[in-house]
Short mmCIF file of C-alpha atoms and ligand atoms in Angstrom, two decimals:
data_model
loop_
_atom_site.label_atom_id
_atom_site.label_comp_id
_atom_site.label_asym_id
_atom_site.label_seq_id
_atom_site.Cartn_x
_atom_site.Cartn_y
_atom_site.Cartn_z
CA MET A 1 -1.24 60.07 78.28
CA ALA A 2 -3.93 60.34 81.73
CA SER A 3 -3.00 63.82 82.18
CA ALA A 4 -2.67 64.81 78.31
CA ARG A 5 -6.32 63.81 78.05
CA ILE A 6 -6.65 65.69 81.56
CA VAL A 7 -5.83 68.48 79.58
CA ILE A 8 -8.27 68.57 76.47
CA VAL A 9 -10.81 67.79 78.92
CA LYS A 10 -10.38 70.94 79.81
CA SER A 11 -9.79 72.66 77.29
CA ARG A 12 -13.24 71.86 75.88
CA LEU A 13 -14.75 72.86 79.29
CA LEU A 14 -12.68 76.20 78.66
CA ALA A 15 -13.61 76.35 74.70
CA GLY A 16 -17.82 75.22 75.83
CA LEU A 17 -17.93 77.52 78.83
CA ARG A 18 -16.85 80.14 76.78
CA ALA A 19 -18.82 80.14 74.40
CA ALA A 20 -22.37 79.95 76.28
CA LEU A 21 -20.60 82.74 78.54
CA GLY A 22 -18.83 84.70 76.35
CA ASP A 23 -15.33 85.59 77.09
CA ARG A 24 -16.16 88.22 79.83
CA HIS A 25 -17.97 86.32 82.81
CA VAL A 26 -14.85 82.93 82.23
CA THR A 27 -11.95 83.41 83.58
CA THR A 28 -8.74 81.43 84.47
CA ASP A 29 -5.85 83.97 85.94
CA PRO A 30 -5.50 83.09 88.47
CA GLU A 31 -4.85 86.49 90.29
CA ARG A 32 -9.06 86.47 90.09
CA LEU A 33 -9.26 82.59 90.94
CA ALA A 34 -7.27 83.86 94.34
CA SER A 35 -9.86 85.34 96.31
CA VAL A 36 -12.30 81.60 95.38
CA GLU A 37 -9.26 79.67 96.53
CA VAL A 38 -9.83 80.29 100.20
CA ASP A 39 -11.84 80.83 102.74
CA TRP A 40 -12.68 83.67 104.98
CA THR A 41 -11.27 82.83 108.12
CA ARG A 42 -8.51 82.05 105.26
CA ARG A 43 -8.13 78.33 106.88
CA PHE A 44 -9.52 76.19 104.21
CA ARG A 45 -7.84 76.63 101.12
CA GLY A 46 -8.33 75.16 97.38
CA ARG A 47 -7.68 75.67 93.53
CA ALA A 48 -9.86 75.94 90.95
CA LEU A 49 -9.98 75.20 87.37
CA ALA A 50 -11.73 78.70 86.31
CA LEU A 51 -14.15 81.01 87.44
CA VAL A 52 -17.83 81.36 85.51
CA ARG A 53 -20.71 83.52 86.15
CA PRO A 54 -23.73 83.26 84.48
CA GLY A 55 -26.26 85.30 84.17
CA THR A 56 -29.16 83.97 83.80
CA THR A 57 -30.75 79.96 84.40
CA ASP A 58 -29.71 79.03 81.06
CA GLU A 59 -26.66 80.05 81.41
CA VAL A 60 -25.85 77.81 85.51
CA VAL A 61 -27.68 74.91 83.36
CA ALA A 62 -25.57 75.48 80.04
CA THR A 63 -22.87 75.15 82.79
CA VAL A 64 -23.26 72.29 84.18
CA ARG A 65 -23.91 70.78 82.23
CA ALA A 66 -19.85 71.39 80.14
CA CYS A 67 -18.86 70.58 84.26
CA ALA A 68 -21.28 67.49 83.77
CA ASP A 69 -20.50 66.30 80.26
CA ALA A 70 -16.79 67.05 81.12
CA ARG A 71 -16.87 64.96 84.74
CA ILE A 72 -15.58 68.44 86.11
CA PRO A 73 -16.39 68.52 89.60
CA LEU A 74 -18.40 72.92 90.00
CA VAL A 75 -18.95 73.85 93.15
CA PRO A 76 -21.41 77.57 93.46
CA GLN A 77 -20.55 80.23 95.48
CA GLY A 78 -21.83 82.89 96.67
CA GLY A 79 -20.49 85.70 98.86
CA ASN A 80 -18.36 83.32 100.22
CA THR A 81 -18.94 84.28 103.63
CA GLY A 82 -19.40 80.48 104.94
CA LEU A 83 -17.56 79.24 107.98
CA VAL A 84 -16.88 75.65 107.68
CA GLY A 85 -14.75 75.21 104.44
CA GLY A 86 -17.85 74.97 101.63
CA GLY A 87 -17.35 77.25 99.37
CA VAL A 88 -13.34 75.94 98.57
CA PRO A 89 -12.95 74.11 95.11
CA HIS A 90 -10.62 71.92 94.34
CA GLU A 91 -9.58 71.41 91.44
CA ALA A 92 -13.49 72.36 90.69
CA VAL A 93 -14.77 74.74 88.56
CA VAL A 94 -16.35 77.69 90.67
CA LEU A 95 -19.43 78.86 89.54
CA SER A 96 -19.70 82.43 91.16
CA THR A 97 -23.70 83.42 91.79
CA ALA A 98 -22.58 86.93 91.64
CA ARG A 99 -24.61 88.12 88.34
CA LEU A 100 -28.03 86.59 89.71
CA THR A 101 -29.52 89.90 91.18
CA ALA A 102 -33.06 89.95 90.11
CA VAL A 103 -35.25 91.24 92.01
CA GLU A 104 -38.81 91.23 91.44
CA PRO A 105 -41.23 94.10 93.25
CA ALA A 106 -42.57 92.94 96.46
CA THR A 107 -46.08 91.27 96.16
CA VAL A 108 -48.93 92.72 98.29
CA ASP A 109 -48.95 89.41 100.29
CA GLY A 110 -44.63 90.49 101.72
CA GLN A 111 -43.16 87.63 99.45
CA VAL A 112 -40.24 89.06 97.50
CA THR A 113 -38.60 86.49 94.44
CA VAL A 114 -34.88 86.92 94.11
CA GLY A 115 -31.91 86.37 92.13
CA ALA A 116 -29.05 83.70 94.47
CA GLY A 117 -26.81 85.97 94.48
CA THR A 118 -27.99 89.02 95.93
CA THR A 119 -27.17 90.07 99.39
CA LEU A 120 -29.31 90.15 102.45
CA ALA A 121 -28.52 93.68 102.75
CA SER A 122 -29.57 94.36 99.44
CA VAL A 123 -33.12 91.96 100.44
CA GLN A 124 -33.60 93.63 103.64
CA GLU A 125 -33.51 97.02 102.02
CA HIS A 126 -36.03 96.01 99.20
CA ALA A 127 -37.95 94.49 101.73
CA ARG A 128 -37.95 98.01 104.31
CA MET A 129 -39.31 100.07 100.74
CA ALA A 130 -42.16 97.75 99.95
CA GLY A 131 -43.42 98.23 103.81
CA TRP A 132 -42.17 95.08 104.92
CA ALA A 133 -39.01 93.17 107.19
CA PHE A 134 -36.96 90.55 106.66
CA GLY A 135 -36.58 87.30 109.53
CA VAL A 136 -33.31 86.47 108.49
CA ASP A 137 -30.52 89.30 110.26
CA PHE A 138 -26.69 88.40 110.87
CA ALA A 139 -22.73 90.72 110.92
CA ALA A 140 -22.14 89.46 106.78
CA ARG A 141 -25.03 90.91 105.64
CA ASP A 142 -23.35 93.18 103.11
CA SER A 143 -21.13 89.69 101.67
CA ALA A 144 -23.67 87.14 102.24
CA THR A 145 -25.83 85.90 99.31
CA ILE A 146 -29.48 84.40 100.21
CA GLY A 147 -28.23 81.53 96.96
CA GLY A 148 -25.30 81.05 99.96
CA MET A 149 -27.95 81.38 103.07
CA VAL A 150 -30.53 78.81 101.35
CA ALA A 151 -27.23 76.23 101.10
CA THR A 152 -26.29 76.70 104.55
CA ASN A 153 -29.76 77.20 105.86
CA ALA A 154 -28.65 80.68 108.18
CA GLY A 155 -29.78 81.14 111.18
CA GLY A 156 -28.80 84.65 112.86
CA VAL A 157 -29.72 86.94 115.37
CA ASN A 158 -32.85 86.12 115.02
CA VAL A 159 -34.39 82.93 115.06
CA LEU A 160 -35.74 82.80 117.80
CA ARG A 161 -38.55 84.97 116.56
CA TYR A 162 -38.71 84.34 113.06
CA GLY A 163 -37.15 80.76 112.33
CA ALA A 164 -33.80 79.73 110.12
CA MET A 165 -33.23 80.23 106.44
CA ARG A 166 -35.30 77.17 106.10
CA GLN A 167 -38.99 78.85 107.30
CA GLN A 168 -38.95 82.09 104.79
CA VAL A 169 -38.59 79.96 101.70
CA VAL A 170 -41.75 79.77 99.72
CA GLY A 171 -40.44 78.57 96.73
CA LEU A 172 -37.13 77.33 94.64
CA GLU A 173 -35.84 77.14 91.50
CA ALA A 174 -32.10 75.34 91.15
CA VAL A 175 -30.21 73.02 88.49
CA LEU A 176 -29.99 70.04 89.29
CA ALA A 177 -26.72 67.71 88.51
CA ASP A 178 -28.82 66.79 84.87
CA GLY A 179 -28.65 70.49 83.51
CA SER A 180 -32.63 70.24 84.60
CA VAL A 181 -34.68 72.65 86.27
CA ILE A 182 -37.22 72.17 89.37
CA SER A 183 -38.75 75.19 89.75
CA ARG A 184 -41.88 75.86 92.69
CA THR A 185 -41.60 80.21 92.46
CA SER A 186 -46.21 80.36 92.43
CA GLY A 187 -45.33 81.16 96.57
CA LEU A 188 -48.51 79.12 97.48
CA LEU A 189 -48.23 78.69 101.32
CA LYS A 190 -50.29 75.49 100.78
CA ASP A 191 -49.08 73.08 98.95
CA ASN A 192 -48.75 69.16 99.96
CA THR A 193 -48.09 67.76 96.14
CA GLY A 194 -46.05 65.56 96.72
CA TYR A 195 -41.89 66.13 98.33
CA ASP A 196 -41.27 69.07 99.64
CA LEU A 197 -38.05 70.01 96.93
CA ALA A 198 -37.63 73.25 98.31
CA GLY A 199 -37.27 72.65 101.32
CA LEU A 200 -34.85 68.99 100.86
CA LEU A 201 -32.11 71.48 98.70
CA VAL A 202 -32.62 74.18 101.89
CA GLY A 203 -29.29 73.30 104.27
CA SER A 204 -27.66 70.73 101.11
CA GLU A 205 -24.40 73.41 101.27
CA GLY A 206 -24.38 72.94 96.99
CA THR A 207 -24.36 69.17 96.92
CA LEU A 208 -27.70 68.97 95.27
CA GLY A 209 -28.54 71.89 92.82
CA VAL A 210 -27.09 74.60 91.95
CA VAL A 211 -29.67 77.47 93.93
CA THR A 212 -30.85 80.18 90.99
CA ARG A 213 -33.84 81.83 92.23
CA ALA A 214 -36.22 81.79 95.96
CA ARG A 215 -39.33 83.63 96.61
CA LEU A 216 -39.14 85.40 100.30
CA ARG A 217 -41.53 85.23 102.70
CA LEU A 218 -41.16 89.16 104.03
CA VAL A 219 -42.96 89.69 107.62
CA PRO A 220 -44.41 92.95 108.51
CA PRO A 221 -41.68 95.67 110.18
CA LEU A 222 -41.41 96.33 114.20
CA PRO A 223 -39.56 99.97 113.46
CA ARG A 224 -39.68 100.52 117.51
CA ARG A 225 -37.01 99.19 118.96
CA ALA A 226 -34.83 98.39 121.98
CA VAL A 227 -31.84 97.23 123.30
CA ALA A 228 -29.91 95.86 126.73
CA LEU A 229 -26.46 95.25 126.86
CA LEU A 230 -27.11 92.85 130.78
CA ALA A 231 -23.70 92.80 132.85
CA LEU A 232 -23.56 89.13 134.30
CA THR A 233 -21.84 86.87 136.40
CA ASP A 234 -21.95 82.95 134.84
CA ALA A 235 -22.67 81.25 131.43
CA SER A 236 -25.73 79.94 133.82
CA ALA A 237 -26.71 83.80 134.46
CA ALA A 238 -26.96 84.54 131.18
CA VAL A 239 -28.45 81.21 129.96
CA THR A 240 -31.85 81.41 132.85
CA LEU A 241 -32.08 85.15 131.97
CA ALA A 242 -32.29 84.37 128.18
CA ALA A 243 -34.98 81.72 129.18
CA GLU A 244 -36.86 83.80 132.10
CA LEU A 245 -36.74 86.95 129.46
CA ARG A 246 -37.91 84.53 126.24
CA ARG A 247 -41.22 84.26 127.62
CA ARG A 248 -42.13 87.01 129.44
CA LEU A 249 -41.00 89.16 126.49
CA PRO A 250 -44.09 88.54 123.29
CA SER A 251 -41.25 91.46 121.47
CA LEU A 252 -37.78 89.85 122.20
CA LEU A 253 -35.83 89.46 118.88
CA ALA A 254 -32.46 88.56 119.89
CA ALA A 255 -30.27 87.28 123.28
CA GLU A 256 -26.89 87.00 122.20
CA LEU A 257 -23.80 86.16 124.65
CA PHE A 258 -20.47 87.15 124.86
CA THR A 259 -17.70 87.07 127.23
CA ASP A 260 -15.45 88.91 128.35
CA ALA A 261 -12.62 87.42 126.44
CA GLY A 262 -14.11 88.41 123.31
CA LEU A 263 -15.16 91.76 124.32
CA ARG A 264 -11.21 92.16 124.98
CA LEU A 265 -10.60 91.86 121.63
CA VAL A 266 -13.30 93.37 120.22
CA LEU A 267 -12.39 96.80 122.56
CA ASP A 268 -8.72 96.33 121.19
CA HIS A 269 -9.75 95.71 117.09
CA ALA A 270 -12.45 98.14 116.78
CA ARG A 271 -11.11 100.41 119.13
CA LEU A 272 -14.22 100.87 121.16
CA ALA A 273 -14.80 102.48 124.64
CA PRO A 274 -15.59 99.32 127.58
CA PRO A 275 -19.61 99.45 128.48
CA PHE A 276 -19.10 99.10 131.65
CA ALA A 277 -16.58 100.78 134.34
CA THR A 278 -15.97 97.16 135.64
CA HIS A 279 -15.69 93.94 133.19
CA ALA A 280 -17.92 90.86 134.38
CA PRO A 281 -17.29 87.35 133.24
CA VAL A 282 -19.91 87.18 130.89
CA TYR A 283 -22.72 89.79 129.37
CA LEU A 284 -26.27 89.56 127.48
CA LEU A 285 -27.64 91.47 124.55
CA VAL A 286 -31.39 91.05 123.77
CA GLU A 287 -33.30 93.10 121.12
CA CYS A 288 -37.64 93.83 121.63
CA GLY A 289 -39.05 95.38 118.38
CA GLU A 290 -42.40 96.73 118.02
CA THR A 291 -44.98 98.28 115.51
CA GLU A 292 -46.11 101.28 117.43
CA GLN A 293 -44.90 101.72 121.10
CA ASP A 294 -40.87 101.69 122.34
CA PRO A 295 -40.03 98.58 123.76
CA SER A 296 -37.84 99.98 126.56
CA ASP A 297 -40.45 100.31 129.46
CA SER A 298 -42.03 96.49 129.27
CA LEU A 299 -37.71 95.57 128.83
CA ALA A 300 -36.89 97.39 131.75
CA ALA A 301 -40.17 95.55 133.42
CA ALA A 302 -39.01 92.61 132.59
CA LEU A 303 -35.50 92.57 133.83
CA ASP A 304 -36.65 94.18 136.81
CA ALA A 305 -38.97 90.80 137.24
CA ALA A 306 -36.86 88.42 135.65
CA GLY A 307 -34.47 89.81 139.14
CA PHE A 308 -32.24 90.84 137.30
CA ASP A 309 -29.59 93.65 139.43
CA GLY A 310 -26.14 94.08 137.64
CA ASP A 311 -25.28 96.96 135.22
CA ALA A 312 -27.38 97.25 132.48
CA LEU A 313 -27.87 99.88 129.23
CA LEU A 314 -30.36 100.39 127.83
CA GLU A 315 -30.75 102.27 124.88
CA ALA A 316 -33.61 102.67 122.50
CA ASP A 317 -32.37 105.13 120.16
CA ALA A 318 -31.06 103.59 116.65
CA ASP A 319 -26.98 105.05 116.95
CA ALA A 320 -26.84 103.54 120.32
CA ARG A 321 -28.47 100.47 119.96
CA GLU A 322 -26.17 99.58 116.36
CA ARG A 323 -23.46 100.71 119.15
CA LEU A 324 -23.90 98.12 121.52
CA TRP A 325 -24.70 95.67 118.72
CA GLN A 326 -21.20 96.53 117.52
CA TYR A 327 -20.01 94.54 120.58
CA ARG A 328 -21.04 91.05 119.96
CA GLU A 329 -21.08 91.76 115.56
CA ARG A 330 -17.58 92.33 115.55
CA HIS A 331 -16.67 89.33 118.00
CA THR A 332 -16.26 87.87 113.97
CA GLU A 333 -13.68 89.89 111.56
CA ALA A 334 -11.74 90.42 116.15
CA ILE A 335 -10.91 86.85 116.41
CA ASN A 336 -10.19 86.26 112.56
CA ALA A 337 -7.91 89.34 113.75
CA GLU A 338 -6.39 87.14 116.11
CA GLY A 339 -5.27 84.17 114.05
CA VAL A 340 -6.48 81.77 111.63
CA PRO A 341 -9.64 80.33 113.42
CA HIS A 342 -10.97 77.00 114.20
CA LYS A 343 -15.02 77.85 114.42
CA LEU A 344 -16.73 75.30 115.50
CA ASP A 345 -21.04 76.16 115.69
CA VAL A 346 -22.96 74.40 117.70
CA THR A 347 -26.39 74.00 119.60
CA LEU A 348 -26.82 72.45 122.65
CA PRO A 349 -30.17 71.28 123.93
CA LEU A 350 -31.33 74.46 126.38
CA ASP A 351 -31.29 72.49 129.46
CA ARG A 352 -27.63 71.71 129.03
CA LEU A 353 -26.04 74.83 126.82
CA ALA A 354 -24.92 76.23 130.49
CA ALA A 355 -22.83 72.69 131.43
CA PHE A 356 -22.07 72.63 128.27
CA LEU A 357 -20.68 75.77 128.41
CA GLY A 358 -18.73 75.04 132.18
CA ARG A 359 -16.76 72.37 130.18
CA VAL A 360 -15.87 73.74 127.54
CA GLU A 361 -12.66 75.84 127.96
CA GLY A 362 -11.09 72.46 129.69
CA VAL A 363 -11.91 70.30 127.32
CA VAL A 364 -9.80 72.72 124.82
CA ASP A 365 -7.59 73.33 127.35
CA ALA A 366 -6.64 69.12 127.58
CA ALA A 367 -6.47 68.56 123.60
CA ALA A 368 -4.64 71.49 123.01
CA PRO A 369 -2.66 73.43 125.92
CA GLY A 370 -3.00 77.06 125.27
CA THR A 371 -5.50 77.19 122.30
CA ARG A 372 -7.89 80.59 123.20
CA THR A 373 -11.20 79.93 123.53
CA TYR A 374 -13.85 82.64 122.84
CA LEU A 375 -16.99 81.87 122.99
CA PHE A 376 -20.22 84.09 121.51
CA GLY A 377 -23.90 83.42 119.48
CA HIS A 378 -27.44 82.78 119.62
CA VAL A 379 -28.29 81.69 123.16
CA GLY A 380 -32.00 82.03 122.70
CA ASP A 381 -31.41 79.07 120.39
CA GLY A 382 -28.64 77.12 122.61
CA ASN A 383 -26.92 78.49 119.62
CA VAL A 384 -23.26 78.80 120.90
CA HIS A 385 -19.69 79.94 118.14
CA VAL A 386 -16.79 78.15 120.23
CA ASN A 387 -14.14 80.03 118.35
CA LEU A 388 -10.45 78.60 118.70
CA VAL A 389 -6.93 80.02 117.84
CA GLY A 390 -4.22 78.76 118.70
CA PRO A 391 -3.96 75.53 117.07
CA SER A 392 -2.30 75.46 113.56
CA SER A 393 -4.79 74.46 110.58
CA GLU A 394 -4.92 70.96 110.52
CA ASP A 395 -4.25 70.11 114.43
CA GLU A 396 -7.67 69.09 115.03
CA ALA A 397 -7.36 68.13 118.70
CA ALA A 398 -9.78 70.96 120.31
CA ASP A 399 -11.96 70.39 117.69
CA ASP A 400 -12.39 66.77 117.80
CA ALA A 401 -12.55 67.25 122.11
CA VAL A 402 -15.33 69.84 121.54
CA LEU A 403 -18.14 68.22 119.51
CA ARG A 404 -17.54 65.14 121.28
CA LEU A 405 -18.56 67.15 124.07
CA VAL A 406 -21.44 68.12 122.09
CA LEU A 407 -22.43 64.52 121.53
CA GLU A 408 -21.92 63.34 125.04
CA LEU A 409 -25.21 66.54 126.22
CA GLY A 410 -26.61 65.56 122.88
CA GLY A 411 -26.64 69.04 120.57
CA SER A 412 -25.69 68.79 117.04
CA ILE A 413 -21.99 69.67 115.58
CA SER A 414 -23.57 72.88 113.29
CA ALA A 415 -26.09 74.80 114.58
CA GLU A 416 -26.20 76.96 111.49
CA HIS A 417 -23.43 77.20 109.70
CA GLY A 418 -23.51 73.80 107.70
CA ILE A 419 -20.93 70.53 107.49
CA GLY A 420 -19.00 71.85 104.94
CA ARG A 421 -15.29 69.75 104.95
CA ALA A 422 -15.21 71.00 107.78
CA LYS A 423 -17.01 68.31 109.97
CA ALA A 424 -17.72 65.75 107.08
CA ARG A 425 -16.22 63.55 109.93
CA TRP A 426 -17.81 64.20 112.37
CA LEU A 427 -21.65 63.71 110.13
CA ALA A 428 -22.11 60.16 110.94
CA ALA A 429 -21.56 60.58 114.71
CA ASP A 430 -23.62 62.85 115.01
CA ARG A 431 -26.42 61.73 112.23
CA GLY A 432 -26.16 57.79 112.72
CA ARG A 433 -25.82 55.50 109.87
CA PRO A 434 -28.81 55.14 108.77
CA ASP A 435 -28.97 59.11 108.71
CA LEU A 436 -26.08 59.01 106.05
CA ALA A 437 -27.19 56.60 104.17
CA ALA A 438 -30.31 57.97 103.46
CA MET A 439 -28.73 61.52 102.75
CA ARG A 440 -25.99 59.49 100.02
CA ALA A 441 -28.88 57.46 98.59
CA ILE A 442 -30.41 60.76 97.76
CA LYS A 443 -27.19 62.44 96.51
CA ARG A 444 -26.40 59.68 94.49
CA ALA A 445 -29.98 59.80 92.96
CA LEU A 446 -29.77 63.36 92.14
CA ASP A 447 -25.77 63.59 91.27
CA PRO A 448 -24.43 60.34 90.01
CA ASP A 449 -21.99 61.73 88.50
CA GLY A 450 -21.15 63.73 92.55
CA ILE A 451 -19.90 66.21 89.72
CA LEU A 452 -21.61 69.66 92.72
CA ASN A 453 -19.72 70.42 95.27
CA PRO A 454 -17.80 66.44 95.78
CA GLY A 455 -16.23 66.19 99.09
CA VAL A 456 -18.49 68.40 101.22
CA LEU A 457 -20.77 66.76 103.63
CA PHE A 458 -19.51 62.98 102.85
CA GLY A 459 -15.65 64.19 103.13
C1 FAD B 1 -18.98 88.57 109.35
C2 FAD B 1 -19.42 87.27 110.13
C3 FAD B 1 -21.07 86.31 110.56
C4 FAD B 1 -22.03 85.40 110.19
N1 FAD B 1 -22.53 85.28 110.86
C5 FAD B 1 -23.77 84.51 110.97
C6 FAD B 1 -24.67 84.00 111.12
O1 FAD B 1 -25.00 84.75 112.30
N2 FAD B 1 -25.68 82.70 110.87
C7 FAD B 1 -25.15 82.17 109.94
O2 FAD B 1 -25.71 80.80 109.54
N3 FAD B 1 -24.29 81.96 109.45
C8 FAD B 1 -23.50 82.95 109.84
N4 FAD B 1 -21.75 83.54 108.63
C9 FAD B 1 -22.26 82.55 108.02
C10 FAD B 1 -22.33 82.90 106.69
O3 FAD B 1 -22.30 84.74 106.27
C11 FAD B 1 -23.45 81.80 106.43
O4 FAD B 1 -23.59 80.24 105.96
C12 FAD B 1 -24.03 82.67 105.21
O5 FAD B 1 -24.87 81.51 104.54
C13 FAD B 1 -22.91 81.77 103.52
O6 FAD B 1 -23.21 82.55 102.06
P1 FAD B 1 -22.69 82.67 100.80
O7 FAD B 1 -23.78 83.60 100.13
O8 FAD B 1 -21.16 83.67 101.83
O9 FAD B 1 -22.16 81.54 100.84
P2 FAD B 1 -20.61 81.18 100.24
O10 FAD B 1 -19.52 81.21 101.23
O11 FAD B 1 -20.04 81.67 99.17
O12 FAD B 1 -21.55 79.36 100.45
C14 FAD B 1 -21.22 78.56 101.24
C15 FAD B 1 -21.81 77.30 101.44
O13 FAD B 1 -23.29 77.47 100.19
C16 FAD B 1 -22.83 76.65 98.73
N5 FAD B 1 -23.33 78.11 98.27
C17 FAD B 1 -23.72 79.18 98.12
N6 FAD B 1 -23.83 79.76 97.07
C18 FAD B 1 -25.07 78.57 96.75
C19 FAD B 1 -26.22 78.26 95.28
N7 FAD B 1 -26.47 79.42 95.15
N8 FAD B 1 -26.96 76.86 95.39
C20 FAD B 1 -26.28 76.22 96.15
N9 FAD B 1 -25.26 75.99 96.76
C21 FAD B 1 -24.14 77.40 96.69
C22 FAD B 1 -21.69 76.89 98.47
O14 FAD B 1 -21.34 76.25 97.63
C23 FAD B 1 -21.60 76.86 99.87
O15 FAD B 1 -21.37 74.96 99.92
C24 FAD B 1 -20.97 84.70 109.17
C25 FAD B 1 -20.11 84.68 108.04
C26 FAD B 1 -19.74 86.12 108.74
C27 FAD B 1 -17.89 86.14 107.83
#
């Protein structure tokens, strides 16, 4: 009886969605659903009832209302590059933002309004064409969307200079669980009129509303660049040097760390030549940017002043810089090719980062012997990506050991990827009961029936 009722509810829902969006943009074809039912790492899998692709905010409203009326969960999905299983549906309708890609011309004061489905790469290109730049960048730029980046408060390689997504958002338009549209996209830089709803949606991982448009701040372009790859004896030396360069180099844009284990994987996977004649335990990659002057000399001088005397490559030419970045940027795909990874994206206070890096592999080994651990990340922000390959998708013994160590050292269990489903179990331990209760109260107030992305954040 109950299952007959569910079938009727679903078929009514699909009929309603088709009437609102048109047959072409609502599908239940298993072949087309397959790609939205699994995450980028292949660790998280689920089942979608349907995939819908609204092309306007009104169509998003119709989709949300139809799901709310049928009490069927809705999962927003952008580029599906998220790394915490937050966009994977479980008996839910997937709302793809792929058609929400309208971009308005950049304003003279450096802001741009874009549809939630616009990729990071197209925002960067649009900014470039208008004589500006966008302050967020990372390797998934061709697929990650602005909606997903807002929802996860994405970070990337330039956070130490420009901040994460939260700092780029000037205003948002979003559809709430009852179908109402909140919108504040006029670009006011000063606007103290009560609760900052856009700020609340940033990092909400699709649990409070579907972001449909974002107004973003742009930054002045820094066309003169220099990149250095530095070989170091240990993680502690890399952390100290990154901090020194931060103090000495106002032009610093990025400070990224990786270890020799990760580099060897990248060399194999991407068939790249090793950067130096001999391998080193740890590498630091730094980038500086200026408007007019080549920053190579000031970077070299800062390295000297910081007492660095190891192997180094310093490049200002665009192709050569790109070659150096490959050693860092190809880590994620190389690790994915090695196996289905457990990805733990954590931040430590900078004065405890070296201690964490020194202890983490031992902790993993004790919890799950034989696990291969690959460490890389945005060392300038205290942010390390701990990648574990070996344990089955369900075996979380090593994950738990790493997250325990993070909390013991006063860090955060999520730096920039979010909580999703992967870390929902750990949220209370990190944030504490009062924070969690406040978050649940907000969720209940805005989505009392739990339609939007159930299971994400709160488990
Ligand atoms: C190679 C690689 C490198 C990466 N590097 C970085 C990095 O340096 N820094 C970083 O922060 N992340 C990084 N990521 C992770 C990922 O790219 C980001 O989390 C990104 O923000 C996800 O965007 P997306 O469009 O793919 O979102 P999805 O994966 O589709 O969704 C992610 C979450 O956002 C929600 N969501 C998506 N769209 C919307 C919307 N319109 N409204 C409301 N909720 C929505 C989903 O429900 C889900 O919970 C990387 C990923 C890869 C594969």
